[in-house]
Coordinates of C-alpha atoms and ligand atoms in Angstrom, one line a residue:
M1 CA -11.3 -6.3 -1.9
I2 CA -14.9 -6.8 -1.1
Q3 CA -16.3 -6.9 2.8
A4 CA -19.9 -7.1 3.9
L5 CA -20.7 -4.9 6.7
P6 CA -24.0 -6.3 7.9
D7 CA -24.8 -3.4 10.5
E8 CA -23.6 -0.2 12.0
S9 CA -21.3 -1.8 14.5
A10 CA -19.4 -3.8 11.8
T11 CA -19.0 -0.3 9.8
R12 CA -17.5 1.0 13.2
A13 CA -15.4 -2.1 13.3
F14 CA -14.1 -1.5 10.0
G15 CA -13.4 2.5 10.6
A16 CA -11.4 1.1 13.6
R17 CA -9.2 -1.2 12.0
L18 CA -8.7 1.2 8.9
A19 CA -7.1 3.6 11.9
S20 CA -5.1 0.9 13.2
T21 CA -3.5 -0.3 10.2
S22 CA -3.0 3.4 8.9
P23 CA 0.3 4.4 7.6
K24 CA 1.7 7.8 8.8
R25 CA 0.4 9.5 6.1
G26 CA -2.3 8.6 3.7
L27 CA -5.3 9.8 1.6
V28 CA -8.5 8.0 1.6
F29 CA -11.5 8.5 -0.8
L30 CA -15.1 7.6 0.5
E31 CA -17.6 6.9 -2.2
G32 CA -21.2 6.1 -1.4
D33 CA -24.6 8.0 -1.4
L34 CA -26.0 10.0 1.3
G35 CA -26.8 7.6 4.3
A36 CA -24.2 5.1 3.1
G37 CA -21.9 5.3 6.3
K38 CA -19.1 7.4 5.1
T39 CA -19.1 9.7 8.3
T40 CA -19.9 6.9 10.5
L41 CA -16.8 5.1 9.5
V42 CA -14.8 8.2 10.0
R43 CA -16.0 8.8 13.4
A44 CA -15.3 5.3 14.4
F45 CA -11.8 6.1 12.6
L46 CA -11.1 9.1 14.9
R47 CA -12.3 7.5 17.6
A48 CA -9.9 4.6 17.5
L49 CA -6.7 7.2 16.8
G50 CA -7.9 8.4 20.3
H51 CA -10.2 11.3 19.6
H52 CA -12.6 11.9 22.6
G53 CA -14.8 14.9 21.4
P54 CA -17.8 14.8 19.0
V55 CA -17.1 14.5 15.1
K56 CA -19.3 16.9 13.1
S57 CA -20.2 15.9 9.6
P58 CA -18.2 18.9 7.7
T59 CA -21.5 19.1 5.4
Y60 CA -21.4 22.9 5.7
T61 CA -17.7 23.9 6.7
L62 CA -16.5 21.0 4.0
V63 CA -13.2 20.6 6.1
E64 CA -12.9 19.6 9.8
P65 CA -9.4 19.2 11.0
Y66 CA -8.6 17.1 14.3
E67 CA -5.3 17.3 16.2
I68 CA -4.9 13.6 17.6
G69 CA -1.6 12.5 19.2
G70 CA 0.7 15.0 17.4
R71 CA -0.8 14.0 13.9
R72 CA -2.9 16.3 11.9
I73 CA -6.0 14.4 10.6
L74 CA -8.7 16.1 8.1
H75 CA -12.3 15.2 7.4
C76 CA -13.6 16.8 4.3
D77 CA -17.1 16.3 2.9
L78 CA -17.4 17.8 -0.4
Y79 CA -21.0 17.4 -0.9
R80 CA -21.9 21.2 -1.3
L81 CA -19.0 22.1 -3.3
A82 CA -20.1 23.9 -6.2
D83 CA -17.0 24.3 -8.2
P84 CA -13.5 22.5 -7.5
E85 CA -12.1 26.0 -7.4
E86 CA -13.5 26.5 -4.3
L87 CA -10.9 24.1 -2.8
E88 CA -8.2 26.8 -4.0
Y89 CA -10.0 29.4 -2.3
L90 CA -10.4 27.0 0.9
G91 CA -7.0 26.3 0.8
L92 CA -7.6 22.7 0.7
R93 CA -4.6 21.7 -1.0
E94 CA -2.3 22.8 1.2
D95 CA -4.1 21.5 4.2
L96 CA -4.1 18.1 2.5
D97 CA 0.0 18.6 2.0
D98 CA 0.2 19.2 5.9
A99 CA -2.2 16.8 7.0
T100 CA -1.0 13.4 8.1
L101 CA -4.1 11.5 7.2
A102 CA -7.2 12.8 5.3
L103 CA -10.2 11.3 4.5
V104 CA -12.7 12.7 1.7
E105 CA -16.3 12.2 1.4
W106 CA -17.9 13.1 -2.2
P107 CA -14.6 13.2 -3.5
S108 CA -15.9 13.2 -7.3
Q109 CA -17.0 16.8 -6.3
G110 CA -13.4 17.5 -6.5
A111 CA -12.6 15.3 -9.4
G112 CA -9.5 16.5 -11.3
W113 CA -8.6 18.8 -8.5
L114 CA -7.7 16.4 -5.3
P115 CA -4.2 14.2 -5.2
V116 CA -4.5 10.6 -6.4
P117 CA -5.9 8.5 -3.2
D118 CA -4.1 5.8 -1.5
L119 CA -7.3 4.0 -0.7
V120 CA -10.8 4.1 -2.3
L121 CA -13.6 2.8 -0.2
S122 CA -17.0 2.4 -1.5
L123 CA -20.1 1.7 0.3
T124 CA -23.4 0.6 -1.2
P125 CA -26.5 -0.8 0.4
Q126 CA -26.6 -4.4 0.5
G127 CA -29.8 -5.9 2.1
G128 CA -30.3 -4.1 5.4
G129 CA -26.4 -3.5 5.7
R130 CA -23.7 -2.4 3.2
R131 CA -21.2 -3.6 0.8
L132 CA -17.9 -2.5 1.0
A133 CA -15.4 -2.1 -2.0
L134 CA -11.7 -1.3 -1.6
T135 CA -9.0 -0.5 -3.9
A136 CA -5.7 0.7 -3.6
G137 CA -4.3 3.9 -5.4
S138 CA -0.9 3.5 -4.7
D139 CA 1.8 1.7 -3.3
V140 CA 1.3 3.1 0.5
G141 CA -2.6 2.2 -0.1
R142 CA -1.4 -1.8 -1.3
R143 CA 0.7 -2.1 2.0
W144 CA -2.6 -0.7 3.7
M145 CA -4.7 -3.0 2.3
A146 CA -2.4 -6.0 2.9
R147 CA -2.3 -5.0 6.6
L148 CA -6.1 -4.8 6.5
L149 CA -6.2 -8.0 5.5
E150 CA -3.7 -9.6 8.2
Ligands
ADP1 P1 -23.0 9.3 5.0 O1 -21.9 9.9 5.7 O2 -22.6 8.3 4.1 O3 -23.8 10.2 4.3 P2 -23.8 8.5 7.9 O4 -22.8 7.8 8.5 O5 -24.3 9.8 8.4 O6 -23.7 8.4 6.3 O7 -25.2 7.7 8.0 C1 -25.3 6.3 7.8 C2 -26.2 5.8 8.4 O8 -26.4 4.2 8.1 C3 -26.4 5.9 9.8 O9 -27.8 5.8 10.2 C4 -25.8 4.5 10.5 O10 -26.5 4.1 11.6 C5 -26.2 3.7 9.3 N1 -25.2 2.5 8.9 C6 -24.0 2.7 8.9 N2 -23.1 1.6 8.3 C7 -24.0 0.4 8.4 C8 -24.3 -0.8 7.8 N3 -23.3 -1.5 7.6 N4 -25.6 -1.3 7.8 C9 -26.5 -0.6 8.1 N5 -26.7 0.6 8.7 C10 -25.6 1.4 8.8
MG2 MG1 -21.3 12.1 5.7

């Protein structure tokens, strides 16, 4: 699935729609260069689930957990990850198991170590906006995508 996101509000609207159609549990990979809009999308996702506070970019902490309506959501940014083994040290695998939903920026940094994602979102520049490419990696992801397309 390919979708044009002509401006930031379109990215935010998509993030909100991703949240409103989200399954109970899920893992989402967010690909795209610096400034592609990954954190903007996650921020809208968390807001749509009912998070009111700030959403920091977990560039240095790598992981930022949220408790929203009894659900545990993880926002990860692996850009600064030096070695996938660091993920072991951080206990991220257990965190991912515990989390109901996890959104991971720069998943390529954890290649071979992260579980298979339900959805992969890829943001690339297009004109002044962005092009979003979406692929499903599991049945949960395929059903999620079907709800997104409704
Ligand atoms: P990333 O987390 O991918 O590094 P950010 O979300 O931190 O990127 O920053 C993305 C920047 O691009 C923000 O300044 C935001 O306003 C802008 N932006 C987000 N989506 C779009 C879009 N669809 N079109 C144009 N600009 C966008
Ligand atoms: Mg970011």
